[in-house]
PDB file of C-alpha atoms in Angstrom:
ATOM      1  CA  UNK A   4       0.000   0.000   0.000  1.00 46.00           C
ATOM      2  CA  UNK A   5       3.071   2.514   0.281  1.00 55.00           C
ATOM      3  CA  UNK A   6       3.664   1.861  -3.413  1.00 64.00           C
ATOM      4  CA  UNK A   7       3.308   4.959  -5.350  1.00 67.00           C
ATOM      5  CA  UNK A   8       0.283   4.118  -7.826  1.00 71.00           C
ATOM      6  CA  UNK A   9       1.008   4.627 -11.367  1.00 75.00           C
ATOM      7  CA  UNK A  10       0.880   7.876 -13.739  1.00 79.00           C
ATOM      8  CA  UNK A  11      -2.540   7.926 -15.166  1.00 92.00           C
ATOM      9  CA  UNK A  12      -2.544   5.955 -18.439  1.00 97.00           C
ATOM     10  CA  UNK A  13      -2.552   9.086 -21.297  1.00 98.00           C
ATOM     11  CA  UNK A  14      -4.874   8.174 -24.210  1.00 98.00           C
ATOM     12  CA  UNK A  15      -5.128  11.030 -27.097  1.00 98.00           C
ATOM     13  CA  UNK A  16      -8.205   9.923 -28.610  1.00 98.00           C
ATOM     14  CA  UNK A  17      -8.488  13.655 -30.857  1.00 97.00           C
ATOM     15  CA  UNK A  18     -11.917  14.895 -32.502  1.00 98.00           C
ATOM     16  CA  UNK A  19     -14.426  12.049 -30.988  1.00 98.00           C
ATOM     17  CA  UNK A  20     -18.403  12.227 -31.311  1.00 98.00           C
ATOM     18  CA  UNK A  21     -19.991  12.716 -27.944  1.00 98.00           C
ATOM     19  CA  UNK A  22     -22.619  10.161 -27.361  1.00 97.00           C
ATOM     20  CA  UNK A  23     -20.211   6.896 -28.464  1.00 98.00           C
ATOM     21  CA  UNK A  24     -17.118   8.508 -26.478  1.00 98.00           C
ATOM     22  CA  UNK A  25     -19.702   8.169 -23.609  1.00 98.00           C
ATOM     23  CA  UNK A  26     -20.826   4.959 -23.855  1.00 98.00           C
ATOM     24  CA  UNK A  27     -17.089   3.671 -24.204  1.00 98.00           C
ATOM     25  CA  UNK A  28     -16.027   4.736 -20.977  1.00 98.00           C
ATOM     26  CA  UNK A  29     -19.616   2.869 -19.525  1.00 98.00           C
ATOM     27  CA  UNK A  30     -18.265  -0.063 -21.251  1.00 98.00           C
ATOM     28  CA  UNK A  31     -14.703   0.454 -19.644  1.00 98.00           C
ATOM     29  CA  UNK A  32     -16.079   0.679 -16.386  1.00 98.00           C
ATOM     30  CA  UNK A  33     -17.991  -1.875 -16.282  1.00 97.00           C
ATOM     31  CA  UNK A  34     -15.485  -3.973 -17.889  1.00 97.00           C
ATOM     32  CA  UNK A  35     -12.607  -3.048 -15.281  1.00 95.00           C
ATOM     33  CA  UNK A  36     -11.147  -4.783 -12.587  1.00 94.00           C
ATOM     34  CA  UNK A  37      -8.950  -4.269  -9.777  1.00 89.00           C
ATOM     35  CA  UNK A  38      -5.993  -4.421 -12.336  1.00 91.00           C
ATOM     36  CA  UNK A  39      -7.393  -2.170 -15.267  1.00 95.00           C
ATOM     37  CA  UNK A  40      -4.752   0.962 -14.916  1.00 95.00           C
ATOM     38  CA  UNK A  41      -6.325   4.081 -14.451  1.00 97.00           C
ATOM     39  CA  UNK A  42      -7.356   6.094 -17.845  1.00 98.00           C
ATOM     40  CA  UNK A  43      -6.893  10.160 -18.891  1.00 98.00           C
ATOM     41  CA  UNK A  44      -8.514  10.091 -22.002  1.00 98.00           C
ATOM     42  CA  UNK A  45      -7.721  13.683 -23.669  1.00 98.00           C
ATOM     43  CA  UNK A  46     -10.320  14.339 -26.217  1.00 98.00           C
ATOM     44  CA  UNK A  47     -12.123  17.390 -28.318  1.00 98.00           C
ATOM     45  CA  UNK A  48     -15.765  16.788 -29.705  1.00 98.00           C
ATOM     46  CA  UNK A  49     -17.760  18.394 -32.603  1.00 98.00           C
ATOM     47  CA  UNK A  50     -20.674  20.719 -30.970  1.00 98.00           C
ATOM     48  CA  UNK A  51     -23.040  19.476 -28.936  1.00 97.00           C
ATOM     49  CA  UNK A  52     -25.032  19.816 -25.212  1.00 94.00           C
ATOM     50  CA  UNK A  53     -24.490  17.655 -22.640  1.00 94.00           C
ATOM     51  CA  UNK A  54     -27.236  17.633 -20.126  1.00 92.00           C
ATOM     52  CA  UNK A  55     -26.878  16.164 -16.546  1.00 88.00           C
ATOM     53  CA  UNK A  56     -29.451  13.643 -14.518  1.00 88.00           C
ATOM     54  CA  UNK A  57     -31.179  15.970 -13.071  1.00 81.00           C
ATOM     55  CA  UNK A  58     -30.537  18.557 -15.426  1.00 83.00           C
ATOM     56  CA  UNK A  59     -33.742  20.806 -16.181  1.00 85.00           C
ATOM     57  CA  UNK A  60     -34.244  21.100 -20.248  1.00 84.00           C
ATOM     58  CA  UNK A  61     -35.464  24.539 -19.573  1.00 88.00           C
ATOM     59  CA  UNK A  62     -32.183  25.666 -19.835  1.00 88.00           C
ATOM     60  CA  UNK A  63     -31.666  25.333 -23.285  1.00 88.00           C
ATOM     61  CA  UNK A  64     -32.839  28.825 -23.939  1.00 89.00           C
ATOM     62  CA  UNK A  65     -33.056  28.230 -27.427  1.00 90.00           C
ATOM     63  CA  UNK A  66     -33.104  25.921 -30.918  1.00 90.00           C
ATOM     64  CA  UNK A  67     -29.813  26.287 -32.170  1.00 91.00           C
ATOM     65  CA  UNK A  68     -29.345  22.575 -34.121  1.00 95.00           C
ATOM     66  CA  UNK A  69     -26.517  21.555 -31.959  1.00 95.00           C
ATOM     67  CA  UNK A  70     -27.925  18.115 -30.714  1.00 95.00           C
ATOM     68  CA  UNK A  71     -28.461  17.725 -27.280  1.00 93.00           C
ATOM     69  CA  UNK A  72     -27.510  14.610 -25.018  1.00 94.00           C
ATOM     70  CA  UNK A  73     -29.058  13.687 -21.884  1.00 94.00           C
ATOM     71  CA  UNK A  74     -26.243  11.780 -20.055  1.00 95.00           C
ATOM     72  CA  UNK A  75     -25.834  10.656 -16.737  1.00 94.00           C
ATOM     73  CA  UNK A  76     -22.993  12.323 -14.584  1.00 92.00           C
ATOM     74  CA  UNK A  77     -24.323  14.859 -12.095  1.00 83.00           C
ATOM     75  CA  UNK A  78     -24.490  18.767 -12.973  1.00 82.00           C
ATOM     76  CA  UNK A  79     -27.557  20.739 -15.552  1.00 86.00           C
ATOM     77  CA  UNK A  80     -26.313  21.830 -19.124  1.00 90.00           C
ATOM     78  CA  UNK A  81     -22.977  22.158 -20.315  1.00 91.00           C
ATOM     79  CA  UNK A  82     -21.769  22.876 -24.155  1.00 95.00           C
ATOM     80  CA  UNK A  83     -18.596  21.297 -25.955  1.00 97.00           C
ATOM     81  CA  UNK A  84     -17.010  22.254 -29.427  1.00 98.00           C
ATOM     82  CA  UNK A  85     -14.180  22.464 -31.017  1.00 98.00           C
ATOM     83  CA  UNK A  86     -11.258  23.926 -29.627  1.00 98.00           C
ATOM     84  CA  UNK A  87     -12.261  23.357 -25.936  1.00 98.00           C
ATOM     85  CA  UNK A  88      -9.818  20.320 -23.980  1.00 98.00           C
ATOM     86  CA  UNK A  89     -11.756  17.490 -22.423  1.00 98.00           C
ATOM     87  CA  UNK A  90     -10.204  15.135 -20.182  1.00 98.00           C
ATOM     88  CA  UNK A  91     -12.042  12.351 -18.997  1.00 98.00           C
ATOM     89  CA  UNK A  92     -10.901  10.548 -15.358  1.00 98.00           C
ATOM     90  CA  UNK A  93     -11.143   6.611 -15.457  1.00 98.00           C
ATOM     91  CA  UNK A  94     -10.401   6.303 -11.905  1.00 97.00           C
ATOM     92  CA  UNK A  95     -10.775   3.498  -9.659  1.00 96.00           C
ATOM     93  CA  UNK A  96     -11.087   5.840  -6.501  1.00 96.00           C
ATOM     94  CA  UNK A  97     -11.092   2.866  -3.615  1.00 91.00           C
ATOM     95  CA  UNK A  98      -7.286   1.883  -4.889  1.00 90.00           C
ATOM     96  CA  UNK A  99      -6.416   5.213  -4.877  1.00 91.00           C
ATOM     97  CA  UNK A 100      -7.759   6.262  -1.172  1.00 90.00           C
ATOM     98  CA  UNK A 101      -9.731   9.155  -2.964  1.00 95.00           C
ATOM     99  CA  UNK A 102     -13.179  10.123  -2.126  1.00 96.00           C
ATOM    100  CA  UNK A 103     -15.971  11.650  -4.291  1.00 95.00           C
ATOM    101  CA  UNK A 104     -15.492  14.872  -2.715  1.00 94.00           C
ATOM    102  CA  UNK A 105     -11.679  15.235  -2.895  1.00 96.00           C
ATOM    103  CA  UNK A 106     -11.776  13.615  -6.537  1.00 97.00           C
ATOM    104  CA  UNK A 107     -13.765  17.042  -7.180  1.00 95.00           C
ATOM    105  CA  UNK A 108     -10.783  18.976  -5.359  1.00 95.00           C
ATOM    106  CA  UNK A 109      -8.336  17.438  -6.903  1.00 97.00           C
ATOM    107  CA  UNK A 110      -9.629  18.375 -10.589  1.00 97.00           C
ATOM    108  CA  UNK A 111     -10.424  21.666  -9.648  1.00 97.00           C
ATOM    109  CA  UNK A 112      -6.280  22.143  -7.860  1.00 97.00           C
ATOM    110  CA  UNK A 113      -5.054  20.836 -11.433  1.00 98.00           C
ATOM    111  CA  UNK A 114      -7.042  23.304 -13.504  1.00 98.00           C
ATOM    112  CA  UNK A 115      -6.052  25.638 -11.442  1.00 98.00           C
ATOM    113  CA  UNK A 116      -1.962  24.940 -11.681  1.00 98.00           C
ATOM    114  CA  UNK A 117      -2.592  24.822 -15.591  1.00 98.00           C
ATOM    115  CA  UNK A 118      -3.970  28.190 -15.482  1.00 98.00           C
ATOM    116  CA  UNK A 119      -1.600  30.186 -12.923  1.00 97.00           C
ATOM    117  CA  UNK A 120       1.495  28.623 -15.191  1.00 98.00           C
ATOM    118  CA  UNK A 121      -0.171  30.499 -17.719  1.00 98.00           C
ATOM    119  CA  UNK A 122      -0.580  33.636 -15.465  1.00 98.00           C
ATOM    120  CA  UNK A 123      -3.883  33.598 -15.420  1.00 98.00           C
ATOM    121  CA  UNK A 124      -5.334  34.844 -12.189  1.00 96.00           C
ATOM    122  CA  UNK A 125      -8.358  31.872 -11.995  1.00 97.00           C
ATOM    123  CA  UNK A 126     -10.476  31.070  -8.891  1.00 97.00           C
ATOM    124  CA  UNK A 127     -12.885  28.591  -7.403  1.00 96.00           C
ATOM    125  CA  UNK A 128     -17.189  29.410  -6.340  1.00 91.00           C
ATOM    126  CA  UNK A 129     -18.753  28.018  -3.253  1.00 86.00           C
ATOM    127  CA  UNK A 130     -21.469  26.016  -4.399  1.00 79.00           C
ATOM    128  CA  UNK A 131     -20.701  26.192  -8.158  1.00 79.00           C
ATOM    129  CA  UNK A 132     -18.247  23.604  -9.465  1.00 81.00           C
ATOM    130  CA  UNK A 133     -15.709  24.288 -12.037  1.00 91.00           C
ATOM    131  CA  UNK A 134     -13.141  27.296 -12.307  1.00 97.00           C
ATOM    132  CA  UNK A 135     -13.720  30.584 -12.841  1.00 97.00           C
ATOM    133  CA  UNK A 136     -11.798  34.159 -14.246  1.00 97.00           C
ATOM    134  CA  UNK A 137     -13.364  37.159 -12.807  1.00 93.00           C
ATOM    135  CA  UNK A 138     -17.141  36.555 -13.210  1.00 90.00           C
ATOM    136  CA  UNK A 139     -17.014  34.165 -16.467  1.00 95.00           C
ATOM    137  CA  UNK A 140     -16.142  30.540 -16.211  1.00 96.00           C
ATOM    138  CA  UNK A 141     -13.574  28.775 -18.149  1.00 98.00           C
ATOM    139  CA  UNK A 142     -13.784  25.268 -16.920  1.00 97.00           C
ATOM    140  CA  UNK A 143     -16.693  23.033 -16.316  1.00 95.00           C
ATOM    141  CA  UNK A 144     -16.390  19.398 -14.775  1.00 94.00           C
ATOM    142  CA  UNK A 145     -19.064  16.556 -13.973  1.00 93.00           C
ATOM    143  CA  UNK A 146     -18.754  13.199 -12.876  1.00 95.00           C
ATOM    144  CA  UNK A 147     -20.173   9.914 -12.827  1.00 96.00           C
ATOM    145  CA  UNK A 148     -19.288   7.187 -10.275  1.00 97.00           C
ATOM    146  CA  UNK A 149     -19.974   3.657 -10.650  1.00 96.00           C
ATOM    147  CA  UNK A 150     -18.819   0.671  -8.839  1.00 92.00           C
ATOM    148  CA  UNK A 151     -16.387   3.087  -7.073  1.00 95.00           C
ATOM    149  CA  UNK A 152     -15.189   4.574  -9.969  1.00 97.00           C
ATOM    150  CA  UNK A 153     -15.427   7.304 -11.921  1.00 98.00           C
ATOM    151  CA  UNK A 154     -15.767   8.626 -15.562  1.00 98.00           C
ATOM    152  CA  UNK A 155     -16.603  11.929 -17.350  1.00 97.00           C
ATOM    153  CA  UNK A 156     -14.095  14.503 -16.242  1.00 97.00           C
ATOM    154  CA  UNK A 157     -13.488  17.974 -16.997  1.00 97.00           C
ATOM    155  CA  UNK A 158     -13.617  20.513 -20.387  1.00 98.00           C
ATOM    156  CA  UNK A 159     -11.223  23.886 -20.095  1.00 98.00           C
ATOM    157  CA  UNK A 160     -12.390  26.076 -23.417  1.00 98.00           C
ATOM    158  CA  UNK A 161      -9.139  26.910 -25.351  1.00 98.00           C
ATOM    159  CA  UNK A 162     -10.198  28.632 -28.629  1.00 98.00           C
ATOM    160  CA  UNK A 163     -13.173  27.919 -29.213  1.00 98.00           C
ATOM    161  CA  UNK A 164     -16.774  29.781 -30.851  1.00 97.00           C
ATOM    162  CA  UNK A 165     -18.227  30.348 -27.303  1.00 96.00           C
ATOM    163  CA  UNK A 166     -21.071  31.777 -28.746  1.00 94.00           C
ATOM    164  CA  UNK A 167     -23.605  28.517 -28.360  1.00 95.00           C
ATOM    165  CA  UNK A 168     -23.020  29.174 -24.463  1.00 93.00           C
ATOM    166  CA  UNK A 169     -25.476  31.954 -24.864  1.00 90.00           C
ATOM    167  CA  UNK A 170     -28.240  29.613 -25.668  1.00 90.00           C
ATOM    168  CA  UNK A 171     -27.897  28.241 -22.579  1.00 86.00           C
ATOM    169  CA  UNK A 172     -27.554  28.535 -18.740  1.00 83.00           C
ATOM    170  CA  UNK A 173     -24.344  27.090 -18.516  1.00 78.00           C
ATOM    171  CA  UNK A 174     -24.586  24.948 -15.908  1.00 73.00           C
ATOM    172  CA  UNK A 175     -27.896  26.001 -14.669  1.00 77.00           C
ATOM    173  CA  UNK A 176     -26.692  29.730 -14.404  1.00 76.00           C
ATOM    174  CA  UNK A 177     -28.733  32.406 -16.087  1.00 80.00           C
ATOM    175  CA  UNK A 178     -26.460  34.521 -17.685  1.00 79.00           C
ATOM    176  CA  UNK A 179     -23.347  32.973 -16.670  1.00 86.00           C
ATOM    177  CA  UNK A 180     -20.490  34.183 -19.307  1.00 92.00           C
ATOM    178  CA  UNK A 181     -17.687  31.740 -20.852  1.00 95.00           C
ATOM    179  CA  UNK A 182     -14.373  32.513 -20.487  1.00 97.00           C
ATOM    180  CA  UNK A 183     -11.585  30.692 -22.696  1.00 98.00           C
ATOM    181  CA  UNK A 184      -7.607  30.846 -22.508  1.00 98.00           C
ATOM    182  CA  UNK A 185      -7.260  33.131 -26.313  1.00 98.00           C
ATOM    183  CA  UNK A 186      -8.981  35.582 -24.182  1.00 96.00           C
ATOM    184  CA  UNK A 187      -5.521  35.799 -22.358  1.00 97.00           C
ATOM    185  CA  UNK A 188      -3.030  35.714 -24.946  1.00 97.00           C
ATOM    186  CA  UNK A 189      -2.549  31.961 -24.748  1.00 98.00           C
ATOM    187  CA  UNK A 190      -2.090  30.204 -28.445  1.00 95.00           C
ATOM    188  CA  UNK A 191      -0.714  26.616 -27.032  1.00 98.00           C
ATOM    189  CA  UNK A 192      -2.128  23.914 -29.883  1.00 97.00           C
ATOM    190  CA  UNK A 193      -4.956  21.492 -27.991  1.00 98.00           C
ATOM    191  CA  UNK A 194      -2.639  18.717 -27.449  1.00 97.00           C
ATOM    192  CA  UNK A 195      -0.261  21.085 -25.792  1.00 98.00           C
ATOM    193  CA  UNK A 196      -2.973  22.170 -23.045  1.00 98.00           C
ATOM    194  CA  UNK A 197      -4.114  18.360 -22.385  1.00 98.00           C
ATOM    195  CA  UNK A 198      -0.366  17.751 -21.830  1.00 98.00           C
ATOM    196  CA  UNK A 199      -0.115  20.285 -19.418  1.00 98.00           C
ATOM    197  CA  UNK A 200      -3.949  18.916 -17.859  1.00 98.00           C
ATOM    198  CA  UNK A 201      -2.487  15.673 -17.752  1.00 98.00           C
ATOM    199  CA  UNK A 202       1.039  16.676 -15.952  1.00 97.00           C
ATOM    200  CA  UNK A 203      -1.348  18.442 -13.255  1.00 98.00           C
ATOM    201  CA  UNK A 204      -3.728  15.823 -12.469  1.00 97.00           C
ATOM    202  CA  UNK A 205      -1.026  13.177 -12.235  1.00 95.00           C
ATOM    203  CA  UNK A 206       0.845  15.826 -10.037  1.00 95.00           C
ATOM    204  CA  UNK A 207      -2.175  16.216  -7.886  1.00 96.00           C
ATOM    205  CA  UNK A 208      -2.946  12.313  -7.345  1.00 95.00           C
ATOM    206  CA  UNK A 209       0.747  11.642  -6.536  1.00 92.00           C
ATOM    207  CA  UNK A 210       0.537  14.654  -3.408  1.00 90.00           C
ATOM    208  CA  UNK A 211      -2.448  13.156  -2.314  1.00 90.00           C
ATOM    209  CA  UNK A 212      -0.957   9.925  -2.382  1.00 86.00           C
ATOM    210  CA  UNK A 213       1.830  10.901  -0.344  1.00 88.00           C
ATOM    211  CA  UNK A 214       0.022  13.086   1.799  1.00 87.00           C
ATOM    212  CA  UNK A 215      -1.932   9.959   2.828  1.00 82.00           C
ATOM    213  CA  UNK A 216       1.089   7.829   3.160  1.00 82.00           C
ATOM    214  CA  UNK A 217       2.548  10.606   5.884  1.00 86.00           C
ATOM    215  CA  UNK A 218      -0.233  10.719   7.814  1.00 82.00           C
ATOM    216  CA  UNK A 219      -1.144   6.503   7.834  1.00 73.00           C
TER     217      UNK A 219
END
C-alpha cells in the first residue's frame, strides 16, 4: 500500500463524437477490474449539449441545431465544441484512497496549476463547481461514479466559438459568461494544453498519495 500508484494511463483519442465517447467509458467501467490501470482520455468533440441527470431542459434557452444529449454524470447543461480540452478521469477511486469529494478537489487544484502557469489569475465558487476568471467561467467538470469509480471529467475552453453558451444557462446559471484561454493571450495547440492537464492531475494524485502515506 506505500507503493506509489502509477501515472494515469494518457490516451489522445483527438476529434471524438460525444454520445459513443460516452458509452465507451460505460463499457470500460464496467469492464474493469482491480488491475485495469487508471485512464486520462484527452479528447475534443464536434458541438453538442451535454445535459446532466437531473438537469432541467429549460435551460436550453433556445433551438440552435446543436444536438443535445441527456447523459448521466451529475451537474444541468454544459456545451462542448471544437477547440475546448476534455479530459475524462477513469479512476478506480477505492485503490487510490480518494473520495468523491476530494476527486472534485483534486480536478479543480489541477485546472487551477494549468492556469496560474499560464498567469492567469483563476479562482474557485462556493457552491458552483468548475473554475472561474473574474465573473465568467472557463472550466466546467461533472462526474459519474460507478462501482467506485469514476468517468466523465473535466472541459477547459481553449479557442473555441463560445457563442452557443449563450443559448444556454451554462450549468444552470442564467447569464453565466464563458471565459476561454485566447482571451488571455494563450495560443498553445490542444494537445499542448491536455499535456499540461495531464502533468497536473497526475501531479495532484501523486501529493495526495503521499500526503496519505505521511499521515497513515
Amino acid at each position: 500500500m506505500n507503493a506509489l500508484p502509477p501515472p494515469l494511463l494518457r490516451k489522445p483519442l483527438g476529434r471524438v463524437e460525444y454520445e459513443p465517447t460516452w458509452h465507451a467509458m460505460q463499457a470500460f467501467t464496467r469492464a474493469r477490474t482491480g488491475d485495469t490501470p487508471d485512464e486520462l482520455w484527452l479528447v475534443e468533440h464536434p458541438p453538442v449539449f451535454t445535459l446532466g441527470l437531473a438537469g432541467k431542459p429549460e435551460h436550453l434557452l433556445r433551438e440552435t441545431g446543436i444536438p443535445l444529449v441527456k447523459i448521466d454524470r451529475g451537474g444541468q447543461i454544459t456545451y462542448h465544441g471544437p477547440g475546448q480540452a476534455v479530459v475524462y478521469l477513469l479512476i478506480d477511486l477505492a485503490r487510490r484512497e480518494i473520495k468523491v469529494r476530494e476527486l472534485v478537489s483534486l480536478i479543480e487544484q489541477a485546472i487551477l496549476d494549468v492556469l496560474r502557469g499560464y498567469g492567469i489569475d483563476a479562482h474557485l465558487k462556493d457552491g458552483a463547481p468548475g473554475v472561474y476568471v473574474g465573473g465568467a467561467k472557463i472550466a466546467a467538470l461533472g462526474l459519474k461514479i460507478a462501482n467506485g469509480c469514476s468517468y466523465h471529467g473535466l472541459s477547459l475552453n481553449c479557442d473555441m466559438d463560445l457563442s452557443p453558451f449563450s443559448a444556454i444557462n451554462p450549468c444552470g446559471y442564467p447569464g453565466l459568461e464563458s471565459a476561454q484561454l485566447k482571451d488571455f493571450g494563450v495560443a498553445d495547440p490542444l494537445d499542448v494544453v491536455h499535456r499540461k492537464l495531464a502533468d497536473a492531475l497526475d501531479a495532484r494524485f501523486a501529493h495526495h498519495h503521499a500526503a496519505r502515506r505521511a499521515a497513515a
